[in-house]
Short mmCIF file of C-alpha atoms in Angstrom, two decimals:
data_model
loop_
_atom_site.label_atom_id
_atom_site.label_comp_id
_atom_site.label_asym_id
_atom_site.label_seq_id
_atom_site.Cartn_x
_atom_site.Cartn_y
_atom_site.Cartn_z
CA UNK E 1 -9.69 -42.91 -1.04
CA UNK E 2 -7.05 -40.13 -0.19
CA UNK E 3 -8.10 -36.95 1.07
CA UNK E 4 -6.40 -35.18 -2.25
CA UNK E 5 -7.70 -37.55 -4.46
CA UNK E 6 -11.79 -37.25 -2.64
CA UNK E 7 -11.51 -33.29 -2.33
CA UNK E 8 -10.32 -32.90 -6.50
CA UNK E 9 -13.47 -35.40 -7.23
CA UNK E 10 -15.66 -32.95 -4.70
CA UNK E 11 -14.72 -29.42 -6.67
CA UNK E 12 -14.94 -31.59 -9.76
CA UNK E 13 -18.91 -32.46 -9.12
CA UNK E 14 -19.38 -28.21 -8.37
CA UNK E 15 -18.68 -27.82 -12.56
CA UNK E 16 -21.68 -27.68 -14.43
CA UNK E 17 -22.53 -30.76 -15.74
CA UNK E 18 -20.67 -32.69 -13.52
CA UNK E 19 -22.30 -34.49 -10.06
CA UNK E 20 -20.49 -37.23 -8.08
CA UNK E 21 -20.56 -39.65 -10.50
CA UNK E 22 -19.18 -38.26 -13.33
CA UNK E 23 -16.83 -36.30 -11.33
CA UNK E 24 -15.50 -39.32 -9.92
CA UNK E 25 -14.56 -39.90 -14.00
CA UNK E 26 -13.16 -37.06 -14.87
CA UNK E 27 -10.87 -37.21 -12.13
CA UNK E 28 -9.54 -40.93 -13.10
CA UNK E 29 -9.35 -39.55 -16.36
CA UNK E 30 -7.02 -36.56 -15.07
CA UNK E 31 -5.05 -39.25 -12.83
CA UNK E 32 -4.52 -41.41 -16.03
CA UNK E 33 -3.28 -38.15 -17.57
CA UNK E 34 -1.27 -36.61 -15.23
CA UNK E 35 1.50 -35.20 -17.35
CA UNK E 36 -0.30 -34.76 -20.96
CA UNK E 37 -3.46 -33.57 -19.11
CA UNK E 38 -3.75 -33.09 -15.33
CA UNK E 39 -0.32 -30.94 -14.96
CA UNK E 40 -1.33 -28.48 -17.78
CA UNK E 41 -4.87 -27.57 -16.89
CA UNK E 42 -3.76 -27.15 -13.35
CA UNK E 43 -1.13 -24.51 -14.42
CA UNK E 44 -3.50 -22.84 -16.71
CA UNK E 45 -6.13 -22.78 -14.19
CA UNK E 46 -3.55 -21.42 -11.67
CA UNK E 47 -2.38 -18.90 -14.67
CA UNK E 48 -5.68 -17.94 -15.18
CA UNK E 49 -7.21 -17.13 -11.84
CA UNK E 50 -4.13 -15.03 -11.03
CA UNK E 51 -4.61 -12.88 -14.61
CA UNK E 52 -8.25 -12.81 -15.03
CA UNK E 53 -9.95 -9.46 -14.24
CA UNK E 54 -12.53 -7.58 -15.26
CA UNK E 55 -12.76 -4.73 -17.56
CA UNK E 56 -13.69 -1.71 -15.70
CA UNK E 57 -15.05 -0.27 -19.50
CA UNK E 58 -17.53 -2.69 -20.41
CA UNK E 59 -17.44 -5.44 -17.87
CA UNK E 60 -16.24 -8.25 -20.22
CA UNK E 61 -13.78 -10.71 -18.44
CA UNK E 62 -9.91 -10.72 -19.76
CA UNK E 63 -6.30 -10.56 -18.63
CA UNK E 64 -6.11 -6.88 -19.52
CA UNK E 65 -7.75 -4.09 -18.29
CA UNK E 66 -9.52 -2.48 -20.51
CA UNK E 67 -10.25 -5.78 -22.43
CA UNK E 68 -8.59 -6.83 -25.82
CA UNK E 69 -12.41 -5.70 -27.35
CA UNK E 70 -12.05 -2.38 -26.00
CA UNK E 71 -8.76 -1.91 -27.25
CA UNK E 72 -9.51 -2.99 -30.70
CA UNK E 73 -8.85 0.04 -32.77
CA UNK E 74 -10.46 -1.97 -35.64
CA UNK E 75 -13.61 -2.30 -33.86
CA UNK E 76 -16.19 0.52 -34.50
CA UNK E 77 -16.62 3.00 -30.99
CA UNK E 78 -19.63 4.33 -31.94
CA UNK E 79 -22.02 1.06 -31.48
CA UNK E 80 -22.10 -0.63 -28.00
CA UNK E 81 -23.99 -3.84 -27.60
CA UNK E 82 -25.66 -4.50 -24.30
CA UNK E 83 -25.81 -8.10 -22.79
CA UNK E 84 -27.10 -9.75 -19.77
CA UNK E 85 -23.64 -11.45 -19.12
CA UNK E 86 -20.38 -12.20 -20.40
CA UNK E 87 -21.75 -15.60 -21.82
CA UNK E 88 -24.05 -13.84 -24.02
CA UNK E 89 -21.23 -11.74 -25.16
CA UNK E 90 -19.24 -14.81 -26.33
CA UNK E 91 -22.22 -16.01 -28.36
CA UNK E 92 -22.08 -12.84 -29.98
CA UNK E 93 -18.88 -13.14 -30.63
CA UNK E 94 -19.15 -16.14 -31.82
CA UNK E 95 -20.94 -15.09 -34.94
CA UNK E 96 -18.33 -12.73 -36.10
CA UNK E 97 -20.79 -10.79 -37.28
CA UNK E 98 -20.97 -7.68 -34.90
CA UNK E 99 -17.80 -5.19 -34.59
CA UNK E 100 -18.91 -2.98 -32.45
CA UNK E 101 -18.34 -2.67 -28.86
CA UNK E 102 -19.90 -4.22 -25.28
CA UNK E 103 -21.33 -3.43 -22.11
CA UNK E 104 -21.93 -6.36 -19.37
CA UNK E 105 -24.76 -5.51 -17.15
CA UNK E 106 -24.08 -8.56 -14.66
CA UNK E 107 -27.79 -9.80 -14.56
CA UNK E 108 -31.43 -8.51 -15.03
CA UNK E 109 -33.22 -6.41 -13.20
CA UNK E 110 -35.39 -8.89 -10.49
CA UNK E 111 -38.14 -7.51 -7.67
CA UNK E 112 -38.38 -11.29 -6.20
CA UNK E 113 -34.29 -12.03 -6.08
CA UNK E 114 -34.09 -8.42 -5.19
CA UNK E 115 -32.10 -7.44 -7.81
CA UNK E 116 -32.03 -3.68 -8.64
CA UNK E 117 -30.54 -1.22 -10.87
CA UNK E 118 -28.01 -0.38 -8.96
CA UNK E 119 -27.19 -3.53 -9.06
CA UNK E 120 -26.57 -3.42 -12.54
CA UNK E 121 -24.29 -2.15 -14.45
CA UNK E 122 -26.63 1.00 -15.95
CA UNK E 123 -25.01 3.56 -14.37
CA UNK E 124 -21.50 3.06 -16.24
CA UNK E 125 -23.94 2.50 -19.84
CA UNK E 126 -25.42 6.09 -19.41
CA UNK E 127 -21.92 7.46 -18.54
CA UNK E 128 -20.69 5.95 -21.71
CA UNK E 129 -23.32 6.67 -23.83
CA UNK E 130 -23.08 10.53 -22.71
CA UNK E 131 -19.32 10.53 -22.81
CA UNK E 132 -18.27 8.84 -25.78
CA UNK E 133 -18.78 9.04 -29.24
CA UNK E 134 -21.58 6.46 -29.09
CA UNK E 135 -23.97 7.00 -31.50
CA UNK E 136 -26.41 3.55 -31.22
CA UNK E 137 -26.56 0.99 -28.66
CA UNK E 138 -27.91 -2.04 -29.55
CA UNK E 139 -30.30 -3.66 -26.25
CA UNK E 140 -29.56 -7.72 -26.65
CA UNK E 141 -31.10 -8.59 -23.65
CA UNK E 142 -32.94 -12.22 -23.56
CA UNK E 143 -36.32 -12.68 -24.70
CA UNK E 144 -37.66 -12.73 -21.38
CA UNK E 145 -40.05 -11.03 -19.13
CA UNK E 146 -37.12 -10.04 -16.75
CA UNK E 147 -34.84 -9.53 -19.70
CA UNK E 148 -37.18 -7.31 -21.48
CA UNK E 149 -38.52 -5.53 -18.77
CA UNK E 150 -34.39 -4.45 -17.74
CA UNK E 151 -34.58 -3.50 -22.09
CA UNK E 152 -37.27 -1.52 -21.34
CA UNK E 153 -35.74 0.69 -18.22
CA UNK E 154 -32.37 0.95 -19.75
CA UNK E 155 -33.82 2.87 -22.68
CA UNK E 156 -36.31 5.14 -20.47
CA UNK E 157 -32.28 5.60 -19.08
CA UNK E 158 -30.89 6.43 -22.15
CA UNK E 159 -33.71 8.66 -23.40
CA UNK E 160 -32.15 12.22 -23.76
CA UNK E 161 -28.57 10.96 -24.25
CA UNK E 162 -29.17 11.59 -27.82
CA UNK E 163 -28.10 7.93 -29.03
CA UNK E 164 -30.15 5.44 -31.17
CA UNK E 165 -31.57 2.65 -29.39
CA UNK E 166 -32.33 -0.64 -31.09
CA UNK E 167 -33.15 -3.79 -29.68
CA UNK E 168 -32.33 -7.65 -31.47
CA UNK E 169 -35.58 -9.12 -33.04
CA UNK E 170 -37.67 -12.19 -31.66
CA UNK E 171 -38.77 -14.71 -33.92
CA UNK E 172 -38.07 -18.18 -35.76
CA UNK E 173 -34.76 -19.27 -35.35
CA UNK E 174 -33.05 -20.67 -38.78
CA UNK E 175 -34.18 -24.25 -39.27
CA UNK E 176 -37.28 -24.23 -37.30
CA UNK E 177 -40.50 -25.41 -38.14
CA UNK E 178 -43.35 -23.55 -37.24
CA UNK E 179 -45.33 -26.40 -36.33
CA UNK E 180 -43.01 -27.35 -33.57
CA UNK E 181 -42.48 -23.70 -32.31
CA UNK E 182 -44.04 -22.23 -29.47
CA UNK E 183 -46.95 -20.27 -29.22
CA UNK E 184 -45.17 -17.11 -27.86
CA UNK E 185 -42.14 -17.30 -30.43
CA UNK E 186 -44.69 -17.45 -33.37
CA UNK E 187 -46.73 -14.80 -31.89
CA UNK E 188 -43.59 -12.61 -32.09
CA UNK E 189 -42.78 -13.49 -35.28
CA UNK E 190 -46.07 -12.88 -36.47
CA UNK E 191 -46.12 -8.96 -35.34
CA UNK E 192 -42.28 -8.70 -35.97
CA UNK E 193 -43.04 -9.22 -39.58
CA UNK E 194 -41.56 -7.36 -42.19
CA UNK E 195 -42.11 -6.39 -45.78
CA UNK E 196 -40.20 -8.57 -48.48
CA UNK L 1 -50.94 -37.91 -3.84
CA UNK L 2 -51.63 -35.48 -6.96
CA UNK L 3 -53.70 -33.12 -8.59
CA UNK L 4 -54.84 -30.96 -11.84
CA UNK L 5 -55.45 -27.46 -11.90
CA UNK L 6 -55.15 -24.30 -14.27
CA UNK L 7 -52.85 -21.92 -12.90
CA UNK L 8 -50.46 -18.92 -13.75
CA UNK L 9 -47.11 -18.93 -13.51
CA UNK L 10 -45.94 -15.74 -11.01
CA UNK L 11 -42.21 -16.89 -11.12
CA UNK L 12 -39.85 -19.57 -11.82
CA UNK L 13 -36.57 -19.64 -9.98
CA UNK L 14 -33.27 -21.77 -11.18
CA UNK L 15 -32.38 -24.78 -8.92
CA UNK L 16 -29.36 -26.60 -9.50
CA UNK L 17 -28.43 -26.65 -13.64
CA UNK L 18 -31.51 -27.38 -15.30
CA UNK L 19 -34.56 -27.42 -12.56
CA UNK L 20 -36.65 -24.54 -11.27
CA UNK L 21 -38.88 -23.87 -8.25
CA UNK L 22 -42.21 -22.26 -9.80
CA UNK L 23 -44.51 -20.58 -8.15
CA UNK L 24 -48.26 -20.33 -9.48
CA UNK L 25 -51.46 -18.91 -8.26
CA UNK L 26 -54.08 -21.69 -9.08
CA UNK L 27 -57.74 -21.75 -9.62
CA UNK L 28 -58.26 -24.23 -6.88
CA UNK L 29 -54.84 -24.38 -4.59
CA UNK L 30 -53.95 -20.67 -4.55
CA UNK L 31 -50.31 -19.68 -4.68
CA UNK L 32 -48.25 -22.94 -4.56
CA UNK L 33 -44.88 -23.92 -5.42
CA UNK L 34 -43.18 -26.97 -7.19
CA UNK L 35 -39.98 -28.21 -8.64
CA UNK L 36 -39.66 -28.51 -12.29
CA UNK L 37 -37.15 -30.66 -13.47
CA UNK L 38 -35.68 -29.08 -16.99
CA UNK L 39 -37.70 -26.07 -16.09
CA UNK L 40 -35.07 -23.88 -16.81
CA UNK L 41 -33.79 -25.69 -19.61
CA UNK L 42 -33.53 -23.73 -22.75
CA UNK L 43 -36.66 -26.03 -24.24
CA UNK L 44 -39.11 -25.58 -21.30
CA UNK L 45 -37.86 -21.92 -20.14
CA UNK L 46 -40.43 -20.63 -22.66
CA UNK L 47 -43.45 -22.04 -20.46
CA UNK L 48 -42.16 -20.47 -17.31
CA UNK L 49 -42.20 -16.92 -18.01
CA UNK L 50 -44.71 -15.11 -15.54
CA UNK L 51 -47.68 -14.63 -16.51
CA UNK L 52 -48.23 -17.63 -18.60
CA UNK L 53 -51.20 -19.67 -18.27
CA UNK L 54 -50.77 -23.37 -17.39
CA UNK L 55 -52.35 -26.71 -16.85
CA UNK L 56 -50.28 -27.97 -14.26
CA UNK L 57 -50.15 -31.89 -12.64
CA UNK L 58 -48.81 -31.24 -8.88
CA UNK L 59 -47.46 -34.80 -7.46
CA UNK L 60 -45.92 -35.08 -4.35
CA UNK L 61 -45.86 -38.33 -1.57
CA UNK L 62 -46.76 -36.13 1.20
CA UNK L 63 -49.23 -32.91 0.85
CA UNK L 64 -46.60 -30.84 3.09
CA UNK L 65 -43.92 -32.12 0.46
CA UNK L 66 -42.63 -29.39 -1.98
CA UNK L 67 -43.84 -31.63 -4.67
CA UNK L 68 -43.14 -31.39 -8.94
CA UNK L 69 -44.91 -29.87 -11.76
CA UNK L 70 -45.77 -31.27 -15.11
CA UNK L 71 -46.88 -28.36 -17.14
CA UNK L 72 -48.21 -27.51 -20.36
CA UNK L 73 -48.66 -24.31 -21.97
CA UNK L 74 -52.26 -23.24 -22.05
CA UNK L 75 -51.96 -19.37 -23.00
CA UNK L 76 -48.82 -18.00 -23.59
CA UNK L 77 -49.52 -14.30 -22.14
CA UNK L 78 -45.50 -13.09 -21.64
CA UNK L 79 -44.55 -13.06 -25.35
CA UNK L 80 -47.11 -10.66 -26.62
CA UNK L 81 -46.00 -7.87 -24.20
CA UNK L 82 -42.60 -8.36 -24.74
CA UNK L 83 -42.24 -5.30 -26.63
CA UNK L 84 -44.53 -3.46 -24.32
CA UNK L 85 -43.03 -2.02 -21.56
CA UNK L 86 -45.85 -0.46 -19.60
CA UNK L 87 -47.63 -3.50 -20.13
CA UNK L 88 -44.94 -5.77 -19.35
CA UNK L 89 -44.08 -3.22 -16.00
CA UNK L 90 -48.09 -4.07 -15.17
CA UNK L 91 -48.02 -7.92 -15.70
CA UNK L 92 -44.42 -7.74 -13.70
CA UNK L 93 -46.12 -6.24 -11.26
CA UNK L 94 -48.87 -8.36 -11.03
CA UNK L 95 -46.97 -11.59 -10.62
CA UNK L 96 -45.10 -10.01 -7.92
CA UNK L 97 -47.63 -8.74 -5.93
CA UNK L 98 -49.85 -12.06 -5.87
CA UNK L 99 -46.33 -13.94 -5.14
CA UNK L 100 -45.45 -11.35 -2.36
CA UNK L 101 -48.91 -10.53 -0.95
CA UNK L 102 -50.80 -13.95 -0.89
CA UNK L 103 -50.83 -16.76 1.36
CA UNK L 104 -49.18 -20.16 0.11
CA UNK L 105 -51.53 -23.03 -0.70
CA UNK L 106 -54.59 -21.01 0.16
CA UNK L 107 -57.27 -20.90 -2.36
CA UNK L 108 -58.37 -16.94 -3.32
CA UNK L 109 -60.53 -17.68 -6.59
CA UNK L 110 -61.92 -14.10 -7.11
CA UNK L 111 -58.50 -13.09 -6.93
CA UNK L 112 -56.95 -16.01 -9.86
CA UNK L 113 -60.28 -14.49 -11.87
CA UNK L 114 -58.90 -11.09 -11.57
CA UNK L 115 -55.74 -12.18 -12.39
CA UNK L 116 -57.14 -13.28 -15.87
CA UNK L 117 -59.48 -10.39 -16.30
CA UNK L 118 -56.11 -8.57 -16.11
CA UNK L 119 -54.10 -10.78 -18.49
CA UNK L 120 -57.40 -10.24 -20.95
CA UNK L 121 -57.24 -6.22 -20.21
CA UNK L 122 -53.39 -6.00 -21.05
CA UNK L 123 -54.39 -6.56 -24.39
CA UNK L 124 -56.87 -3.69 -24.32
CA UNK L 125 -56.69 0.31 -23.67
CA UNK L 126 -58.47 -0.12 -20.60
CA UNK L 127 -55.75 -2.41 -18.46
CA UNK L 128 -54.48 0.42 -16.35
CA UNK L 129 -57.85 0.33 -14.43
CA UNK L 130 -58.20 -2.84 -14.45
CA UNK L 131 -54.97 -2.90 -12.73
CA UNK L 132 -55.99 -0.49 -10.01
CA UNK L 133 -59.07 -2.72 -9.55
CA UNK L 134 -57.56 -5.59 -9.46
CA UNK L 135 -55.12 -4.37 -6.25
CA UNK L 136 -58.49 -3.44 -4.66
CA UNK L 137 -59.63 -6.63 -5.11
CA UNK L 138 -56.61 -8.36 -3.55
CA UNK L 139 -57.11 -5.96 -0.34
CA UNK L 140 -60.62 -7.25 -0.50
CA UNK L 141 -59.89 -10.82 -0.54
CA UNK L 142 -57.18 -10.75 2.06
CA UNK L 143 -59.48 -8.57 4.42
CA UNK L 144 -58.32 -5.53 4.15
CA UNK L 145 -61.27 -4.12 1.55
CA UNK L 146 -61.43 -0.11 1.32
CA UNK L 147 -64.90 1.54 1.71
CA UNK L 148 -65.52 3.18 -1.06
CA UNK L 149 -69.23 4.06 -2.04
CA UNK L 150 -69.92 6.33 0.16
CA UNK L 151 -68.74 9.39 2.61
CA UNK L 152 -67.29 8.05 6.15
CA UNK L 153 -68.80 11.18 7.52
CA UNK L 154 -72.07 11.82 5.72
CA UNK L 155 -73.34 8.70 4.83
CA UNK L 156 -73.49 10.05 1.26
CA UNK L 157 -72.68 9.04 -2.13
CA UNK L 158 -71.81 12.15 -4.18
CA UNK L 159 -68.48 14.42 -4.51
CA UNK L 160 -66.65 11.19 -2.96
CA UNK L 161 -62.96 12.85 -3.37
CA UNK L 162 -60.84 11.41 -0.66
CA UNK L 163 -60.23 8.26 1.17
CA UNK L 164 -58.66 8.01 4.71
CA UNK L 165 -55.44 6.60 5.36
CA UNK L 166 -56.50 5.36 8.38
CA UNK L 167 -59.51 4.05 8.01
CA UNK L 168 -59.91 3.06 4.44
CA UNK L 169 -63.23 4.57 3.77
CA UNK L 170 -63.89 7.26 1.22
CA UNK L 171 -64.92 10.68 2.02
CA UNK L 172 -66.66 13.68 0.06
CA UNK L 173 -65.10 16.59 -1.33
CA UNK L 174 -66.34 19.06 1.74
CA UNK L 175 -65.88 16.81 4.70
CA UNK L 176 -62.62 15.93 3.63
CA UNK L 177 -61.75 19.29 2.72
CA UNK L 178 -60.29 20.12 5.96
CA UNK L 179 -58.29 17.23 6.39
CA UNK L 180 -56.68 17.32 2.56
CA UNK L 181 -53.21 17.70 3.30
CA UNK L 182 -53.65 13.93 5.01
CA UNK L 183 -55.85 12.83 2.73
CA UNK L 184 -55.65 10.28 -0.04
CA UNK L 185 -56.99 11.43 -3.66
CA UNK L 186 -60.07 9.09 -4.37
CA UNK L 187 -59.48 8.62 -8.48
CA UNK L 188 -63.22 9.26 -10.13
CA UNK L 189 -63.20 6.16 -12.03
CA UNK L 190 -63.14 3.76 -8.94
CA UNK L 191 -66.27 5.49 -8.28
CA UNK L 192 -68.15 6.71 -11.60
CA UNK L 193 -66.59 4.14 -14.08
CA UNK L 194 -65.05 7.11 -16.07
CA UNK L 195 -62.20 7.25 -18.26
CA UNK L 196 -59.06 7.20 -16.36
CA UNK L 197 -55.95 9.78 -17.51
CA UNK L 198 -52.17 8.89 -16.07
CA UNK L 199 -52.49 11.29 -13.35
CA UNK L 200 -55.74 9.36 -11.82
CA UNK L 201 -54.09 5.79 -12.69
CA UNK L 202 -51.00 6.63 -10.67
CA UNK L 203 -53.77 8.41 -7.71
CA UNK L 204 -55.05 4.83 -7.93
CA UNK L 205 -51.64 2.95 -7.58
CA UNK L 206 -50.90 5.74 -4.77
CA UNK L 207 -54.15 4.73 -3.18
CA UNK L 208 -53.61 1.02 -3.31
CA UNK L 209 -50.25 1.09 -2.48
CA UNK L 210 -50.53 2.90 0.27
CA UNK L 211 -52.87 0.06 2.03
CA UNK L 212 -51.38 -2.66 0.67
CA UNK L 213 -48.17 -1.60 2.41
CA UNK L 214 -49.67 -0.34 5.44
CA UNK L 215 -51.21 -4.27 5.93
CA UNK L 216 -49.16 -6.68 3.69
CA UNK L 217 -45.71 -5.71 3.41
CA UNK L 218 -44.50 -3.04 6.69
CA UNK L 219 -45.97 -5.04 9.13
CA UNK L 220 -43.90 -8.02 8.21
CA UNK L 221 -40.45 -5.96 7.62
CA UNK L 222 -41.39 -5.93 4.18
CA UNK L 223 -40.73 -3.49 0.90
CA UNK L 224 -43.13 -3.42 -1.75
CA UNK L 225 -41.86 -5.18 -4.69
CA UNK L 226 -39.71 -3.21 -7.19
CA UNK L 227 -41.72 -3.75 -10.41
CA UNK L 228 -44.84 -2.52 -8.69
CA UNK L 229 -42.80 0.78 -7.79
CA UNK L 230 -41.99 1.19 -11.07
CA UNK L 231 -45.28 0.62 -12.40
CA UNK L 232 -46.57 3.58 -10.21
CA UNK L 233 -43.19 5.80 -11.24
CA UNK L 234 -44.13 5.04 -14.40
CA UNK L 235 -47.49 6.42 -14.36
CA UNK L 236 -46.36 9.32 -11.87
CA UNK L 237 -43.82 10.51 -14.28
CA UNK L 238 -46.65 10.33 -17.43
CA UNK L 239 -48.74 12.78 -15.09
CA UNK L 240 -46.72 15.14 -14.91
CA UNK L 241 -45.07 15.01 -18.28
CA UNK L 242 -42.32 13.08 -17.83
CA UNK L 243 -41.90 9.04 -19.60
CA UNK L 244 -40.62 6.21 -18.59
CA UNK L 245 -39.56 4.37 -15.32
CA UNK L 246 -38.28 7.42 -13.76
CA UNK L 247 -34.94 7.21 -10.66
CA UNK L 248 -36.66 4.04 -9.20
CA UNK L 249 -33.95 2.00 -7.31
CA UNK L 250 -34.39 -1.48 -6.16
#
């Protein structure tokens, strides 16, 4: 096999989802295509790692800095949301149901991978929760002991800045059964209930 | 060759897209690790949380192999502290001191029953000492057990108010007097079974943390783990009036 043709099929295989064998597909599949397909993506991925940065405000990634969400003067200032990473904020967006504003924190707070809060992006949360007209930030972290535990320190941070701090709920997701849940996400259900 | 045992999960770490390397601290096999294929898979990443109690298969061709795990939830202990964050700083602490501090794929059973008296006592008032006792008991198991019923110097039980740095042995309120500035503070519930307040919970974690650095963690080039340190800021910062985690870096 040609050296161009073996290295595409080895980057290929470092995607997500991808090993060698369905690597070696995808590639075919972009040879087969080369003009409708193969050409394009390469210029958009070229396009896009030379435009891609990150937003120094909240962290998302875009082409602009500050980020097309930052910029949105029909987006309300004065709620941030705080994720774990910029996938999380995508699922958010996703539901078009938030209009409020971001912060990317990069990662959770970990004492075995050795990841601290300075390795997070805290600092610039409690700068823009003191110097902006923030008035609640809502903590989406993941429901996990790592994710939780980062929920908990960011809003010992946050204490004394004056803002609301709320945090998203845990419990059955729409269309579950109980009998097939978990014990821990009925457990939280159970003492996140709510009068109706 | 394989094998059954209860264990709790102390951490699960991502490998490639879906797998994860967990650790556990077993009943029978100590602190040992295995791959779990789809363990960090959004369907099984529930089971792996720390602190979770397991029953775990362990197979593996050669004993010195890394080996798998087939788990199945047995107690889920994570969820319910969730939305507690000292408790949740206390089980995070836990799971990485026992991951740090103990030996791989050495049985320490009075420390895995500690470990559950603690998972039992973070649903009660009471799990701050049981914390501080069970990081006395870990010394004790690895060797390094502090002295603590009665005075170095005297030979005597009463007014124990220190214990030395050095030596590990407590000392009373006069002999000890002279020597205070070096001196750590002996909390009176390790010794009378009182009611502990924040200030004598984070003497405790002082006390504790002091030895279990001086023989687990500088000696190797080690810190100790973050979560423990802000487990003690925590309770530092409630004795003297402050809340929360406190300036704690990494």
């Amino acid at each position: 096999m040609a050296d161009d043709i073996e290295n595409l099929i080895q980057l290929l295989a470092k995607l997500p989802g991808l090993g060698p064998r369905s690597a070696r597909r995808a590639a075919l599949h972009l040879i087969k295509r080369r003009e409708s397909l193969m050409e394009p993506l390469a210029k958009a991925m070229t396009d896009a790692a030379g435009s891609i940065r990150l937003c120094s405000t909240c962290g998302n990634v875009d082409t602009r800095d500050p980020c097309a969400i930052c910029t949105d003067p029909r987006r309300d200032p004065a709620v941030l949301c705080v994720v774990e990473e910029v996938a999380d904020l995508w699922a958010l967006e996703r539901t078009a149901s938030f209009k409020g504003r971001y912060h990317v924190l990069g990662g959770t707070l970990s004492a075995l991978d050795g990841v601290g809060p300075d390795d997070l992006r805290v600092g610039q949360l409690v700068s823009r929760a003191r110097a902006d007209d923030v008035t609640e930030i809502i903590l989406a972290n993941n429901a996990t002991v790592d994710g939780q535990t980062t929920a908990h320190y960011i809003t010992d941070q946050l204490a004394g800045t004056g803002v609301t701090v709320s945090a998203l709920a845990h419990g059955v997701p729409v269309g579950g059964e109980l009998d097939y849940l978990d014990d821990g996400t009925l457990m939280a259900a159970l003492r996140a209930r709510r009068a109706v | 060759m394989d094998w059954t045992d209860d264990g709790i999960v102390l951490s699960a770490r991502r490998h490639g897209e879906s797998s994860a390397i967990v650790h556990l601290l077993t009943a029978a096999h100590g602190r040992h690790a295995g791959l779990v294929r789809g363990g960090s898979g959004k369907r099984a990443r529930g089971i792996y949380q720390p602190g979770n109690q397991v029953r775990a298969v362990w197979r593996a061709r050669l004993s010195e192999h890394l080996g798998s795990y087939t788990c199945e939830l047995a107690t889920s202990r994570a969820a319910a502290l969730l939305n507690e964050p000292a408790r949740l700083a206390a089980l995070s602490a836990a799971c990485s001191m026992a991951e740090l501090a103990l030996p791989e794929r050495e049985a320490h059973v009075p420390v895995y029953l500690g470990f559950i008296a603690l998972l039992d006592a973070l649903e009660e008032d009471t799990w701050p000492e049981v914390y501080v006792r069970w990081e006395l008991g870990l010394l004790t198991e690895l060797g390094y057990g502090l002295e603590l019923d009665k005075c170095a110097a005297t030979g005597r039980n009463d007014q124990l108010a220190w214990v030395s740095p050095k030596s590990g042995r407590a000392v009373s309120l006069s002999a000890g007097e002279p020597y205070r500035d070096r001196m750590l503070a002996l909390p009176a519930f390790l010794t009378d079974g009182t009611e502990a307040g924040p200030g004598e919970i984070a003497a405790g974690l002082k006390l504790t943390g002091h030895f279990l650095n001086d023989h687990l963690f500088r000696p190797f080039g080690r810190e100790m783990p973050a979560a423990r340190q802000r487990l003690a800021d925590r309770f530092a910062n409630l004795s003297t009036g402050k809340t929360g985690f406190g300036a704690t870096t990494a």
